[in-house]
Amino acid sequence: MSFDIRVERRLGEARIALDLASDGRLTALFGPSGAGKSSVLNMVAGLLRPDAGRIVVDGVTLFDSDTGIDLPPERRRLGYVFQDGRLFPHKRVRDNLLYGWHLARPETRWMSLDEAVAFLGIGPLLDRWPRTLSGGEAQRVAIGRALLAGPRFLLMDEPLSSLDAARREDIMQVIERIRDELRLPILYVSHDRGEVERLATTIARLGT
Amino acid sequence: MLRIGTTPNPSSEEERLRTDMTPELWSIILLSLKVSGVAVLLTMPVAFGLAWLLARGRFPGKVLLDALVHLPLVLPPVVTGWLLLIAFGNNGPVGRWLTDWFGVTLMFRWTGAALAAAVMALPLMVRAMRLSIEAVDPKLEGAARTLGASPLRTFFSITLPLATPGLLAGAVLGFARSIGEFGATITFVSNIPGETRTIPIAIYGALQIPGNDAEVTKLAIIAVLLSLGALLISEILARRSGLGRGSHVL
C-alpha cells in the first residue's frame, strides 16, 4: 500500500475522520472546503497530531497511537507542496531549493540541483528572491525544493488553486511527470473535480 | 565620528560647537555610550527570552509576566530607581550578595547606571522583539520541518533570521531609551562626574546653574543626533538584511 491512513482528530467543533488505503500513484483526497483535507495532510506530515489512528506510507509507520509511534516531521522523509508555496522569503531561489537537500543524508538524496532545475525549467530563477517570482514560478520552485529533500512520498495541498488557467495547465503537466516519470506516491488534496479526475489514479472522498 | 552641523542656525552654531567640545563633554558622551551599550547588550538575551515566552509560550501567569515586564514603562521612574536602591543598594538583598560574592557594587557606579537603563529599556525591547517573533509565520517553520530541519535548526535558519530586523529595532529602541534615561538613574546612582553623569543628568545639572545655556544646547543637540543616528543605522541594517518590504525599523 502506498498510503494506509486511519486518523481521527477533533478541531474545535469539527471532527475529522478518514480511513484510506490506496495503492494508487496519485491518491486524491477530494471534498468540499472545510472538510479537513489540509488537516489530514498535516497529520501525515507530522505537523498536526491525530487524536487516534495509524499512518503507514509505503510500509513505514509514521504514526500509531496504539504503539506510541510518532515520528517528528523531519524524520518522515516527505515532500510537502503547499497551496501558497511557503518559500523562505530570506533565501534566494537556489538556497530555497537546497534547504532540504543540505539536510538530507547523502544516501537518501535521489536528485541533484541540476536535475531538479532541468526537470522544472527553473534555471533562470536561481538567483532571484522569492518575492519577485510569479505564482507559477514560485510553485515550480516549491516543488523543486520538496523533491530535492529526497522524499519517499509527496503531499500536495491544492497546489494549483492560486494560479491562473495557463499556469494551472503548466504545473499540472509537471505533476503528471512526477507521477509518471519519478513514480513517487503522491497524496493530493483538491476541491476541483476536473483537476482530480485528470490527475488522480485513486480518489478518496472526505466529508459529505 | 560625530559630525555636528545641522542646527537651525548652521554656520555660527556649528562653529561654536566645534571649538567648544571640551574633554568634559566628550567624557559625558563616552560615558553615556558605554552605559547604554552595556545596558542593551545585557538586556538583549533577557528581552529575547521574555519576548519568546510572551509570543509563543502557553503557561499560567502569562498575563502577570506581561504586566511585570511592562511595569517600568508606567511606573514613575523615581519609584523604579528607589526599588533598585532597595534591592541593589549596598544593604539590599541582591546588592549585598553581589558585593560578598563578586565584589561588585552597583550603587553610585556606572554599572548601576547601566542596570537602571537596562530595566527602563526592557519593556520597549520586549515589545519590539515580541512583535517581530509574532510576525514570523509558523507555516514557514512547518515547511522547514517537513524539509528535514530539527526544531533547533528551524529556529536558527528560519525564525531567527526572519525576526532579525525586529530584534535590531528592539535593540535600537532600547539604546535610544537608555541614552535618554534619567529618573531611575539619578535616584539609584546619583550624579557623579565621570561615573554616573550621563547626558540627561549633565543637562539637568547644567540647568540648575544659571548661564549654562550653551552647554545645555550642546548636550541637547548631541542627544538628538545620537538618537537619530541610532535609528538611521538600524534602518540601514534592516534594509541590508535582504528582506525587502516589511523589514523596516522606522
Short mmCIF file of C-alpha atoms in Angstrom, two decimals, chain B residues 88 90 95 98-99 103-107 109 111-112:
data_model
loop_
_atom_site.label_atom_id
_atom_site.label_comp_id
_atom_site.label_asym_id
_atom_site.label_seq_id
_atom_site.Cartn_x
_atom_site.Cartn_y
_atom_site.Cartn_z
CA PHE B 88 20.70 46.53 44.70
CA ASN B 90 24.80 48.15 49.50
CA GLY B 95 23.36 44.26 46.38
CA LEU B 98 26.80 40.82 44.70
CA THR B 99 29.32 42.56 46.95
CA GLY B 103 32.97 42.22 44.95
CA VAL B 104 30.62 44.15 42.69
CA THR B 105 28.97 47.36 43.83
CA LEU B 106 26.30 48.97 41.70
CA MET B 107 25.24 51.91 43.82
CA ARG B 109 28.67 53.34 39.89
CA THR B 111 27.38 49.74 36.29
CA GLY B 112 24.39 50.79 38.39
#
